[in-house]
Coordinates of C-alpha atoms and ligand atoms in Angstrom, one line a residue:
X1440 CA 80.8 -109.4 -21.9
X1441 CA 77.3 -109.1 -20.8
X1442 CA 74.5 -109.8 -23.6
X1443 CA 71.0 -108.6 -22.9
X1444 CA 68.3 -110.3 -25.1
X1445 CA 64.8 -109.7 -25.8
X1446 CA 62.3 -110.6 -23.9
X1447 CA 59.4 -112.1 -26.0
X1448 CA 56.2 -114.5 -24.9
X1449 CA 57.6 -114.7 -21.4
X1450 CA 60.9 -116.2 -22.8
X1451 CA 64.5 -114.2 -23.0
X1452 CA 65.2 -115.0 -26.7
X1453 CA 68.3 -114.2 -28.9
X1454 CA 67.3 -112.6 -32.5
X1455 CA 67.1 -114.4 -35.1
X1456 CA 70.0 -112.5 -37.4
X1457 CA 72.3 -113.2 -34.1
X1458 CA 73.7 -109.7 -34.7
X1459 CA 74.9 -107.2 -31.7
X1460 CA 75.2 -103.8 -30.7
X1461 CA 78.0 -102.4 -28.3
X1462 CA 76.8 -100.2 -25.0
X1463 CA 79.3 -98.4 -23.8
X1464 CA 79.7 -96.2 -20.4
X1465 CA 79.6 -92.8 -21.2
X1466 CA 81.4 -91.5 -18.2
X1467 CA 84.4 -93.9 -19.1
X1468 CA 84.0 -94.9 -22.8
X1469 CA 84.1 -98.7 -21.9
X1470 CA 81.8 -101.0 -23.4
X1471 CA 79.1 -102.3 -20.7
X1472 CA 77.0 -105.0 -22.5
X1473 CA 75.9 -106.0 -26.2
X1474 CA 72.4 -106.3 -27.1
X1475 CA 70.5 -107.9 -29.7
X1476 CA 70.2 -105.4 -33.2
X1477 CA 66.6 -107.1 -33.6
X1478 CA 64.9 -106.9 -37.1
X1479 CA 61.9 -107.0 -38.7
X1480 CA 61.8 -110.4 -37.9
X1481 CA 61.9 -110.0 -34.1
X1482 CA 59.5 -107.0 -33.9
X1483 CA 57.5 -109.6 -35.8
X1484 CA 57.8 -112.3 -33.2
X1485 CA 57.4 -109.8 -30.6
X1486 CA 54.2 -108.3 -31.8
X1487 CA 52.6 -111.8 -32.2
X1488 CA 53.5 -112.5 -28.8
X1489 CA 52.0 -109.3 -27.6
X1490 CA 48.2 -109.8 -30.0
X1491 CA 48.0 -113.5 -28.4
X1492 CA 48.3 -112.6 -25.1
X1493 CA 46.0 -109.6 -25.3
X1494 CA 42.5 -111.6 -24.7
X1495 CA 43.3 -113.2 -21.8
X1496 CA 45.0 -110.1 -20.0
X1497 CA 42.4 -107.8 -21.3
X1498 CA 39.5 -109.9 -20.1
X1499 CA 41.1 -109.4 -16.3
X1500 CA 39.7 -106.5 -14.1
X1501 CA 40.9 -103.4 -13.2
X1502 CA 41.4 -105.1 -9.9
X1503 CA 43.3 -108.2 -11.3
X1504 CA 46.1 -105.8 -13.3
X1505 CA 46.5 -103.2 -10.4
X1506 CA 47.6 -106.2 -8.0
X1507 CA 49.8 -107.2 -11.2
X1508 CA 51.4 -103.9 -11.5
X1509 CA 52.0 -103.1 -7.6
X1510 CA 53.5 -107.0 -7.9
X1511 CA 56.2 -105.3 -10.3
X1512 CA 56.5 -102.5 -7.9
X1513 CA 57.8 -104.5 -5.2
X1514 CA 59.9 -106.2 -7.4
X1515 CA 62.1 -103.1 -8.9
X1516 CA 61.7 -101.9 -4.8
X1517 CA 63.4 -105.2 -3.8
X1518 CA 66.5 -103.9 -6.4
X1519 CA 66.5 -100.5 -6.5
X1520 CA 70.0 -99.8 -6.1
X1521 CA 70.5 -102.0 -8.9
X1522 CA 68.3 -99.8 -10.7
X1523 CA 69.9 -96.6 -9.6
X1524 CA 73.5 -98.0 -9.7
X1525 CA 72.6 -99.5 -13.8
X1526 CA 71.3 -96.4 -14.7
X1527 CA 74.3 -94.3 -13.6
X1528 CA 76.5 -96.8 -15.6
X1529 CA 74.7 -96.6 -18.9
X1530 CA 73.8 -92.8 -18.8
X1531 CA 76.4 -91.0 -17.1
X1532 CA 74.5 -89.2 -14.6
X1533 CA 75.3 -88.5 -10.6
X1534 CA 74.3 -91.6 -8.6
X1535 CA 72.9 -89.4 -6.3
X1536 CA 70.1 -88.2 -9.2
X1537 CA 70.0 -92.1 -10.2
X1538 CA 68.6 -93.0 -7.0
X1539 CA 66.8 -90.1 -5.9
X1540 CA 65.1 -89.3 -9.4
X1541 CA 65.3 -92.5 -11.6
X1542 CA 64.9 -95.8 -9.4
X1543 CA 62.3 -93.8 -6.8
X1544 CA 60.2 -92.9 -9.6
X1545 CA 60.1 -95.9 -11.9
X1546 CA 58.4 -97.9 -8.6
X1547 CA 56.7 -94.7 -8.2
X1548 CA 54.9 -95.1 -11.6
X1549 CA 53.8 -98.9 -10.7
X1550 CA 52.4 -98.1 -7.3
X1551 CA 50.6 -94.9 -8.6
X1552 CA 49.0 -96.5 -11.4
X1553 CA 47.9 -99.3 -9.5
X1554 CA 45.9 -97.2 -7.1
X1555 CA 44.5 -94.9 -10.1
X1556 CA 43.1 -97.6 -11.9
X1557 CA 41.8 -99.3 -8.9
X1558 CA 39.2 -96.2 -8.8
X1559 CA 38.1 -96.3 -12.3
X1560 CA 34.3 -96.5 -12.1
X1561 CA 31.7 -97.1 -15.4
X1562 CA 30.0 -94.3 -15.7
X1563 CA 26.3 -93.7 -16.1
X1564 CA 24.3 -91.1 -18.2
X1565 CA 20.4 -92.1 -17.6
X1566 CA 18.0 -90.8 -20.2
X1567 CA 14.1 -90.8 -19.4
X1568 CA 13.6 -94.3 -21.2
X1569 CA 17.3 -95.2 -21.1
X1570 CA 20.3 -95.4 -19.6
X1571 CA 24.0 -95.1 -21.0
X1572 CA 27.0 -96.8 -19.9
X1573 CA 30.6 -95.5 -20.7
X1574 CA 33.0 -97.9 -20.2
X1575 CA 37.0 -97.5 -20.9
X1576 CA 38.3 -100.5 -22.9
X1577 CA 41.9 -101.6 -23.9
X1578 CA 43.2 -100.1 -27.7
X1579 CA 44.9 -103.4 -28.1
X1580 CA 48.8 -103.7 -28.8
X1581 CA 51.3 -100.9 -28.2
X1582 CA 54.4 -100.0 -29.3
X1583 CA 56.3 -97.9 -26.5
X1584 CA 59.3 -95.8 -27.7
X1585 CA 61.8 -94.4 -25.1
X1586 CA 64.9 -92.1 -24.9
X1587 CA 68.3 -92.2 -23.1
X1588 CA 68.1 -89.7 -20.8
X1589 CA 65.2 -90.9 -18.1
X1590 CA 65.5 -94.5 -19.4
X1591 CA 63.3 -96.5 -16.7
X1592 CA 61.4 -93.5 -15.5
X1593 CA 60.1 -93.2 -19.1
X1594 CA 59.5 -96.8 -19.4
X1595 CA 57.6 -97.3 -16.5
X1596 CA 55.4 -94.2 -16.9
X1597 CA 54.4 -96.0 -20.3
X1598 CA 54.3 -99.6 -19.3
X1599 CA 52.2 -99.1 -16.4
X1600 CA 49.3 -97.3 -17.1
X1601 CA 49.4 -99.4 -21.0
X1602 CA 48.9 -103.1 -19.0
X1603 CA 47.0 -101.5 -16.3
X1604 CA 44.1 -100.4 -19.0
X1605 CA 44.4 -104.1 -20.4
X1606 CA 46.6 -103.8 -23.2
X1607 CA 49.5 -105.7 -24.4
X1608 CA 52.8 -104.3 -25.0
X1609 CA 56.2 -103.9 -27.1
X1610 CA 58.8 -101.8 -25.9
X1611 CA 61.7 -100.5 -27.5
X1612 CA 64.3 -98.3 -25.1
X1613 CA 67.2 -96.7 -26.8
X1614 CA 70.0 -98.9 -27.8
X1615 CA 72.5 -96.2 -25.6
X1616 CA 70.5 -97.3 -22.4
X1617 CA 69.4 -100.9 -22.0
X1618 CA 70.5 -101.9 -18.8
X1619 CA 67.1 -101.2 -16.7
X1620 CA 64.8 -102.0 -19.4
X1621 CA 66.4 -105.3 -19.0
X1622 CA 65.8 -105.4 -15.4
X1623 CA 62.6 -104.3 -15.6
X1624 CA 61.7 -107.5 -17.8
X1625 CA 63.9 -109.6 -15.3
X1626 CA 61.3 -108.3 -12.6
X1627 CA 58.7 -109.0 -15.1
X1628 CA 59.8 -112.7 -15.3
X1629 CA 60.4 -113.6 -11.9
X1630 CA 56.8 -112.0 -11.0
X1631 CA 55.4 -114.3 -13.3
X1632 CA 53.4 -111.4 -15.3
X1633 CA 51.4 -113.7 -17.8
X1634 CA 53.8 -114.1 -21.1
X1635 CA 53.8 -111.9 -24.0
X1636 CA 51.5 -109.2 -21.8
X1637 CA 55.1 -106.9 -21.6
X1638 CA 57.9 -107.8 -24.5
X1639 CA 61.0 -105.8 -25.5
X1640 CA 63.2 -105.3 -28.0
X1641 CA 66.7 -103.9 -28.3
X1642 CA 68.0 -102.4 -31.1
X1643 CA 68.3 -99.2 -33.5
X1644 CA 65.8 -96.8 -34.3
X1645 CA 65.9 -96.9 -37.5
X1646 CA 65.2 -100.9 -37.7
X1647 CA 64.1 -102.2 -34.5
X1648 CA 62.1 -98.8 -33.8
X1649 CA 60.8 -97.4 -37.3
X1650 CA 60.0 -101.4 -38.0
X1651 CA 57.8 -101.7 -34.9
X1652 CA 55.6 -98.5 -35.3
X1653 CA 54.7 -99.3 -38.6
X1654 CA 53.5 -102.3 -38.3
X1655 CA 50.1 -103.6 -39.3
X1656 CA 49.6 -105.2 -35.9
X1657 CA 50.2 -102.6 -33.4
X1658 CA 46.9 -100.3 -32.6
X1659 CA 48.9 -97.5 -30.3
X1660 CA 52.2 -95.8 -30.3
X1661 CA 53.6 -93.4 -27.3
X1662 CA 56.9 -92.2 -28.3
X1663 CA 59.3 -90.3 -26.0
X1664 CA 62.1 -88.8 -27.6
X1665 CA 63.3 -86.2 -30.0
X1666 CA 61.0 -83.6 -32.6
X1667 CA 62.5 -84.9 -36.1
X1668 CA 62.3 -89.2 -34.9
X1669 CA 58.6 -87.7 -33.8
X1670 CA 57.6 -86.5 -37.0
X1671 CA 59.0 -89.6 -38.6
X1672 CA 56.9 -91.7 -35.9
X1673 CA 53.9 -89.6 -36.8
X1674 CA 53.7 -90.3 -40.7
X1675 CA 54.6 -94.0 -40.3
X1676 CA 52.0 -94.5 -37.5
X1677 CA 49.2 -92.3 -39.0
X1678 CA 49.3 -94.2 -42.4
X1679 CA 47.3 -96.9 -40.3
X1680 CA 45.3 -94.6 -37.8
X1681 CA 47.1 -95.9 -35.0
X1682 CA 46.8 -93.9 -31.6
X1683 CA 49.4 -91.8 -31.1
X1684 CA 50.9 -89.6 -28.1
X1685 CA 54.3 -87.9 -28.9
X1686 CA 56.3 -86.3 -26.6
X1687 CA 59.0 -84.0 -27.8
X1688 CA 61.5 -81.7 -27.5
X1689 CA 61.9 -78.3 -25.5
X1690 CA 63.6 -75.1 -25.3
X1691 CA 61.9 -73.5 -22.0
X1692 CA 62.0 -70.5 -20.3
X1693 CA 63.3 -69.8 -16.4
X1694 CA 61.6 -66.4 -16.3
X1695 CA 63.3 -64.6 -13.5
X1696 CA 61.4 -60.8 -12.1
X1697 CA 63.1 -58.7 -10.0
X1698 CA 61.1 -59.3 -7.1
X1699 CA 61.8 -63.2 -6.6
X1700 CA 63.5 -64.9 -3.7
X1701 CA 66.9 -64.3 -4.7
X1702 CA 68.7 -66.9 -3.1
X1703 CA 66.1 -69.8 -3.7
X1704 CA 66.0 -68.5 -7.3
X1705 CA 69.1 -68.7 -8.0
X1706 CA 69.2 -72.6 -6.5
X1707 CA 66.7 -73.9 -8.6
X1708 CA 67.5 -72.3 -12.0
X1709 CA 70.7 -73.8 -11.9
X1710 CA 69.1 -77.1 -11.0
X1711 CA 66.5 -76.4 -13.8
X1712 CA 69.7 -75.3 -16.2
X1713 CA 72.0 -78.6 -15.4
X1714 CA 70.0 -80.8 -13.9
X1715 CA 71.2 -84.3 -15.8
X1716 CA 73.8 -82.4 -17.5
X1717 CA 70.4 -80.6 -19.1
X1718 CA 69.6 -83.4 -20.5
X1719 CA 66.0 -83.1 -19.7
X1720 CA 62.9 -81.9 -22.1
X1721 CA 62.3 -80.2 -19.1
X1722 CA 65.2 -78.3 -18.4
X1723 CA 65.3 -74.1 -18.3
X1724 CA 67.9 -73.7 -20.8
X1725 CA 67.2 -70.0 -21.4
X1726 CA 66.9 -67.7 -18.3
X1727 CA 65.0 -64.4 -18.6
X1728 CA 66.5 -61.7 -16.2
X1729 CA 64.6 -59.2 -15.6
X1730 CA 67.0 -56.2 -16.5
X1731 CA 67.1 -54.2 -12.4
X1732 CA 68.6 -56.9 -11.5
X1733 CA 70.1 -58.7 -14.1
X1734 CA 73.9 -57.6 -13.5
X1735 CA 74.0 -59.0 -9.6
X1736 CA 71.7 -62.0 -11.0
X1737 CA 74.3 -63.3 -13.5
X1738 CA 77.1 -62.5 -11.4
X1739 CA 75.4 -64.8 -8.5
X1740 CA 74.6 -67.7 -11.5
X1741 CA 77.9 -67.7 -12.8
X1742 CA 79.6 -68.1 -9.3
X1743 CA 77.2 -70.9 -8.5
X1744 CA 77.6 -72.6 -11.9
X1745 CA 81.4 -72.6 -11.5
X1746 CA 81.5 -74.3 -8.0
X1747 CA 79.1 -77.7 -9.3
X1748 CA 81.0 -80.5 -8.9
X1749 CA 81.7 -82.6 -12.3
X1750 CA 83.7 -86.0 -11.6
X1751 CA 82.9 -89.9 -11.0
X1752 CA 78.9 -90.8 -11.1
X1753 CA 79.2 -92.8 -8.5
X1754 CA 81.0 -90.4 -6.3
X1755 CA 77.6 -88.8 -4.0
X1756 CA 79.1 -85.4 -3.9
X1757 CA 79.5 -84.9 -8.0
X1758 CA 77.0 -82.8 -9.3
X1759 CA 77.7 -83.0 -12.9
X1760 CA 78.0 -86.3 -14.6
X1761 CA 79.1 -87.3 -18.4
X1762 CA 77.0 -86.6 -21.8
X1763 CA 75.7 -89.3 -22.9
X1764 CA 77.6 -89.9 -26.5
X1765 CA 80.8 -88.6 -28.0
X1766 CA 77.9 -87.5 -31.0
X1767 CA 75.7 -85.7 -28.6
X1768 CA 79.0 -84.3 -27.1
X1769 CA 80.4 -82.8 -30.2
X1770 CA 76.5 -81.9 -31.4
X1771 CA 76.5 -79.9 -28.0
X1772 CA 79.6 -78.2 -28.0
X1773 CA 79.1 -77.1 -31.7
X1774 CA 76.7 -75.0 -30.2
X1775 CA 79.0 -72.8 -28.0
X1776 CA 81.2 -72.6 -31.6
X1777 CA 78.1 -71.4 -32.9
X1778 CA 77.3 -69.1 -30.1
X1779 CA 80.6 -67.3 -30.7
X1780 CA 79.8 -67.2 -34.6
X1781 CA 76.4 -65.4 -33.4
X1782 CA 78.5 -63.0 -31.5
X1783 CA 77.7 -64.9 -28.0
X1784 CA 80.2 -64.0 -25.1
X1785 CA 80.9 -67.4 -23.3
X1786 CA 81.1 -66.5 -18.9
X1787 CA 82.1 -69.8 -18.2
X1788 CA 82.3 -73.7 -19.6
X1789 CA 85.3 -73.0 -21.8
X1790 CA 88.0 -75.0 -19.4
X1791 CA 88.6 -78.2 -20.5
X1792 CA 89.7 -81.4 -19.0
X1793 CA 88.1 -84.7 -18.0
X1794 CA 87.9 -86.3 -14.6
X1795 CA 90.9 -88.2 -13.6
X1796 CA 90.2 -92.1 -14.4
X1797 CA 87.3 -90.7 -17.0
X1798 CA 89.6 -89.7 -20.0
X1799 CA 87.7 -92.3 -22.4
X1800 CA 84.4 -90.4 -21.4
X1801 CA 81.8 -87.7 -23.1
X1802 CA 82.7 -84.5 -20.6
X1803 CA 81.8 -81.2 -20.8
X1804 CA 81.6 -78.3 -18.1
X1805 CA 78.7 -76.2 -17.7
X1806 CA 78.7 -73.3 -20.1
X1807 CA 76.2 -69.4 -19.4
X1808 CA 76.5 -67.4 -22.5
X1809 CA 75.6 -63.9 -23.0
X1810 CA 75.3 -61.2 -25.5
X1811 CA 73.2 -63.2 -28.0
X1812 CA 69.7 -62.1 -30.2
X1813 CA 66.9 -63.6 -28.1
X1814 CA 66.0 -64.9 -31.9
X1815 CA 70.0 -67.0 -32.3
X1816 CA 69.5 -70.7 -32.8
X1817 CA 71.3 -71.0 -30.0
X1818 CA 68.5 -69.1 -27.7
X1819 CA 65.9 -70.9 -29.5
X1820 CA 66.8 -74.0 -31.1
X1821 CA 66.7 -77.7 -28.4
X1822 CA 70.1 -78.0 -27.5
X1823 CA 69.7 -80.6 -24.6
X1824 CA 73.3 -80.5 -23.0
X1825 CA 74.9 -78.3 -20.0
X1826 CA 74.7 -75.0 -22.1
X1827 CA 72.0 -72.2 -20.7
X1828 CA 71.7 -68.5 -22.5
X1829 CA 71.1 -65.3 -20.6
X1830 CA 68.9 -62.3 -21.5
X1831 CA 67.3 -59.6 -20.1
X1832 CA 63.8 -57.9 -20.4
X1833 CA 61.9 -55.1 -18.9
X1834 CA 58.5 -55.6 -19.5
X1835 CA 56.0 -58.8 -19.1
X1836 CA 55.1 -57.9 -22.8
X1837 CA 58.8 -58.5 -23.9
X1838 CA 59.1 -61.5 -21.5
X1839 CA 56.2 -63.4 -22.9
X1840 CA 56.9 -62.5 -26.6
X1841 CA 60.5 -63.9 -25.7
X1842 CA 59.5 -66.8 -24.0
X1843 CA 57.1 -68.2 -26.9
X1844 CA 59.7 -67.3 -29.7
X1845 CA 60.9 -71.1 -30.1
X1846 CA 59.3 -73.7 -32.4
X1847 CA 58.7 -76.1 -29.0
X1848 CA 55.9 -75.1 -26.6
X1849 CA 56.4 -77.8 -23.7
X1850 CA 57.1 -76.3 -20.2
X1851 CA 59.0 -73.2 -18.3
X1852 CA 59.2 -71.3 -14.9
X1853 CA 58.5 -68.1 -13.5
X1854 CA 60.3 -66.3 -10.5
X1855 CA 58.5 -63.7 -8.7
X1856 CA 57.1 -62.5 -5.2
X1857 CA 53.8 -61.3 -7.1
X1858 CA 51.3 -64.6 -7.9
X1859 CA 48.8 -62.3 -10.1
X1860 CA 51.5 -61.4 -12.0
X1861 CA 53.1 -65.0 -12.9
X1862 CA 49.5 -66.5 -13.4
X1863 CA 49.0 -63.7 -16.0
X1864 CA 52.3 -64.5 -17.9
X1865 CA 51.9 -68.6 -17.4
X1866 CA 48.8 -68.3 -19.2
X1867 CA 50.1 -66.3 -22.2
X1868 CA 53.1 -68.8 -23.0
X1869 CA 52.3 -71.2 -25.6
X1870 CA 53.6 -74.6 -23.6
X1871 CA 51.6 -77.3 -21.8
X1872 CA 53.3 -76.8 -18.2
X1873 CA 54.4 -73.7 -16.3
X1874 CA 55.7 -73.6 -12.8
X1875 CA 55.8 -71.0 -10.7
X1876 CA 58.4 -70.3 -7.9
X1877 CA 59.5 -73.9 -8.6
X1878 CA 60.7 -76.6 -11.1
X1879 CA 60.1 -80.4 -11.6
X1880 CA 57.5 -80.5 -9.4
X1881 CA 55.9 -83.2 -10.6
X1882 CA 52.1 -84.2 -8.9
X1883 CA 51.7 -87.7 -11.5
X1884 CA 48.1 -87.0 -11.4
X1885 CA 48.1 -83.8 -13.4
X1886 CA 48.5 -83.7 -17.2
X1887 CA 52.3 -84.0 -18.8
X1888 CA 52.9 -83.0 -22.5
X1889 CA 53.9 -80.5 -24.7
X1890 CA 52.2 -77.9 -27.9
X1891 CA 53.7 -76.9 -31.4
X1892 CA 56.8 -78.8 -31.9
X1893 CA 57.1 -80.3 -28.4
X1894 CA 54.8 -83.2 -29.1
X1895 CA 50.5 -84.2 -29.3
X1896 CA 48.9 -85.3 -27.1
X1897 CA 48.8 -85.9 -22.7
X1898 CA 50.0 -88.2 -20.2
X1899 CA 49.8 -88.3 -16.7
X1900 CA 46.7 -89.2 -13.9
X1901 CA 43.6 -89.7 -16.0
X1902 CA 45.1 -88.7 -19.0
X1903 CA 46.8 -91.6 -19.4
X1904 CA 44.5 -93.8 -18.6
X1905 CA 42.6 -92.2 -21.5
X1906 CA 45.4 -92.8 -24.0
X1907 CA 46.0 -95.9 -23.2
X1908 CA 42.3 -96.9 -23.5
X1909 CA 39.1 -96.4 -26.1
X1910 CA 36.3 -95.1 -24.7
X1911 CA 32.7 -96.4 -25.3
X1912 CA 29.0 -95.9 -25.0
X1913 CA 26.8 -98.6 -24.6
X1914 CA 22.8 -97.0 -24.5
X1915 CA 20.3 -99.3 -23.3
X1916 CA 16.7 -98.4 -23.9
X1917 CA 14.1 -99.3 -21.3
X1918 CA 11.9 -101.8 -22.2
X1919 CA 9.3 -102.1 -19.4
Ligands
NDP2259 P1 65.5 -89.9 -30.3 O1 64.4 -89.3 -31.0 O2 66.8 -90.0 -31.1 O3 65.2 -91.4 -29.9 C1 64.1 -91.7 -29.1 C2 63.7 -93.2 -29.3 O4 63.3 -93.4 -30.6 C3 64.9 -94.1 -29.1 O5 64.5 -95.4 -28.5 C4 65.4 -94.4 -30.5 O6 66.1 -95.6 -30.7 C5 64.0 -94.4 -31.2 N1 64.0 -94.1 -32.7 C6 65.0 -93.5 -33.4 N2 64.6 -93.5 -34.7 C7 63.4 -94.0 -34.8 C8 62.5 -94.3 -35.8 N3 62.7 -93.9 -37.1 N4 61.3 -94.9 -35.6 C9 61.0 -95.2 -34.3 N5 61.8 -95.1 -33.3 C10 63.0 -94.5 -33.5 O7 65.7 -89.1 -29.0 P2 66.9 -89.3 -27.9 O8 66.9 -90.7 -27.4 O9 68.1 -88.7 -28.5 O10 66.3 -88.4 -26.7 C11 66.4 -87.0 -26.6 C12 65.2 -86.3 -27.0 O11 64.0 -86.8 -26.3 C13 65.2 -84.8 -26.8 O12 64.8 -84.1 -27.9 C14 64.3 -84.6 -25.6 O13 63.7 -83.4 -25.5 C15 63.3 -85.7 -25.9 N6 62.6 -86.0 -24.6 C16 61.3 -85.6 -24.5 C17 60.6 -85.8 -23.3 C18 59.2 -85.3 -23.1 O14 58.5 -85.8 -22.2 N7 58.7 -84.4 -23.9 C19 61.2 -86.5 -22.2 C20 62.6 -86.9 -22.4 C21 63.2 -86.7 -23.6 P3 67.7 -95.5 -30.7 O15 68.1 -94.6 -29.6 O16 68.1 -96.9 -30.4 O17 68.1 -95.0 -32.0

């Protein structure tokens, strides 16, 4: 059986408890790999690691770390359908979004990081009798906390721009998906990236992950991942002032007006309903109908729902892949008991039955439900599987008081002919990121986050750079 170790100070190291954790396949249910169950210990070790290397790489120049980073690049380019193919394995998703989505952007993040830091200029405020230099400088050692579901896109969009701005790093990726944060630190290695400027550890949350935010030596934390870890992450990392960017759950809106493009409508809020098996923060797991159409709208979702394709990842025509636990499974499907208990009607997902040759896996088929309060937990509470409530509304006063009754405030989509109309309803949703006549249309120089309980914070373009950096003033008075 496979064993992926940490990486720490350039060196692939076992922990020093010598205790392991299963991975297992979620499509199949077999166990992939073991990894370390680091403790204190390790997250110790790899901290150390990280502070000694940190003078050396920070001293380097924006110049120096972008050649560094598009280095890396190449590297994951030279393997990326071992990215995409590792990935499908250890998440259960569609090859097809594995290649396309995950192993295209984690190079993605490296090349466009590279070239954004390559422009960073000092600036300069000049005074009558002085002049003022800003400069960005490194925060110093960070901790970098990702989920399952987008495991090396989420890396990569912390790791680069954290090294880029001259800091050192630990990361921690979720014990269910190791597999390319491994390869990203075999990359790493044979690229020769100074040692101890990127380590990782494997291991739980609660150990390897609470252990490693808390401690003394790390100056920044960006967590990806779920509301209740986040608010956990948020007291143990504020009890030492340490910069903090969380990024949270969701429960977002596709907001659908009578007057959109029917047919392209209908496309993309089932791809912004299922997408991953809705496993994405992102995903529009309530749609708004607007109620003229609503009747022929539903009927249209529900046949194009039905005809996805679940079966083997790695077939290219399956649409809908495995869950990613047999927890998260049964936490998921608890919701469409609950939906009935709310007085839900369910128009399709109740079928059972797992691929043929997937019996051991997580499987569930894409469930629409109907009929419930706009205020039900399941119409307002993060769900993050294949399950998507319908509603109808009349007015864009009922729409927007809809869309912002949920505790998470993070992103959402509106469908319409009329661009007046969905710019005046964006703007009165309480979430960081609305698109309009379109979904995951991601331009990595604009700023990615969430408000209320969907996280604190921005990433993305210039924003990260800011996270991941402190800036200063130096003022330097004339003296002629
Ligand atoms: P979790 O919050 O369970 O875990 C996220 C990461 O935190 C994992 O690496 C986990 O390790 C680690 N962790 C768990 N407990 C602690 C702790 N006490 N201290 C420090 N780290 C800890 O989230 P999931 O992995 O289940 O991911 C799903 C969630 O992520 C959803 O809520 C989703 O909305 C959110 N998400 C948000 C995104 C955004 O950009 N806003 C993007 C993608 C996902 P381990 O898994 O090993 O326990």
């Amino acid at each position: 059986m496979k064993k992926l170790r940490n990486y720490i100070g350039g060196e692939f190291s076992n922990s020093e408890n010598h205790n392991w954790i299963s991975s297992f396949n979620p499509a199949s249910g077999l166990e992939i790999c073991k990894i370390e169950k680091s403790d204190f210990q390790d997250v110790d070790n790899a901290v150390k690691a990280a502070k000694d290397a940190f003078d050396e790489w920070s001293s380097k120049t924006f110049k120096e770390r972008a050649d560094w980073l598009i280095k890396i690049a190449k590297g994951l380019e030279s393997r990326i359908d071992e990215i995409a193919n590792l990935e499908s394995m250890d998440t259960g998703k569609p090859i097809t979004i594995a290649k396309e989505v995950d192993a295209k952007r984690s190079i993605l993040n490296f090349e466009f990081f590279a070239e954004i830091i390559s422009d960073i200029e000092t600036q300069e405020f000049e005074m009558r009798d002085a002049t003022n230099i800003v400069i960005q400088k490194p925060v110093g050692v960070g901790a970098l906390i990702t989920p399952w579901n987008l495991p090396l896109y989420l890396l990569s969009w912390k790791v680069a721009p954290a090294i880029g701005m001259g800091n050192t790093v630990v990361c921690k990726p979720s014990e269910l998906t190791p597999m390319t944060a491994d390869l990203l630190m075999r990359v790493i290695d044979d690229v020769n990236l100074p040692p101890g400027v990127v380590n990782l550890i494997h291991g739980d949350g609660e150990v390897a992950g609470s252990g490693l935010v808390s401690h003394d030596g790390i100056d920044l934390v960006s967590f990806t991942g779920g509301t209740l870890t986040g608010e956990k992450v948020a007291t143990s990392s504020a009890k030492s002032f340490k910069k903090m960017s969380l990024e949270l759950g969701g429960k977002n809106s596709s907001i659908v007006f009578s007057d959109c493009d029917l047919e392209r409508t209908l496309d993309d809020v089932v791809r912004a309903g299922f997408l991953n098996q809705g496993q994405i923060c992102l995903c529009g797991s309530r749609v708004l109908i607007e109620d003229s159409i609503y009747e022929n709208f539903k009927k249209r979702l529900v046949e194009k729902v039905d005809g996805l394709k679940m079966g083997d990842p790695f077939d290219e025509s399956t649409e809908i892949g495995s869950l990613i636990s047999k927890e998260h499974r049964d936490k998921v499907s608890s919701y469409v008991d609950l939906a009935i208990e709310e007085g839900g009607e369910i128009l399709t997902g109740l079928q059972s039955g797992k691929p043929i040759g997937f019996e051991g896996g997580n499987w569930m088929n894409p469930v629409i439900i109907e009929g419930l309060s706009v205020n039900s937990r399941c119409s307002t509470e993060e769900i993050f599987g294949p399950i998507v409530t319908i509603h109808s509304f009349s007015t864009e006063q009922e729409v927007i008081s809809i869309a912002n009754n949920t505790d998470y405030g993070l992103a959402g989509s509106i469908w319409t002919a009329d661009i007046e109309k969905a710019q005046r309803v964006a703007k009165s949703i309480n979430s960081g990121m609305i698109w309009i006549n379109t979904w995951l249309h991601r331009d990595l120089r604009v700023p990615f986050g969430g408000v209320k309980k969907s996280g604190m914070g921005r990433e993305g373009g210039r924003w990260s750079l800011d996270f991941f950096s402190e800036t200063m003033n130096i003022c330097i008075k004339d003296t002629k």
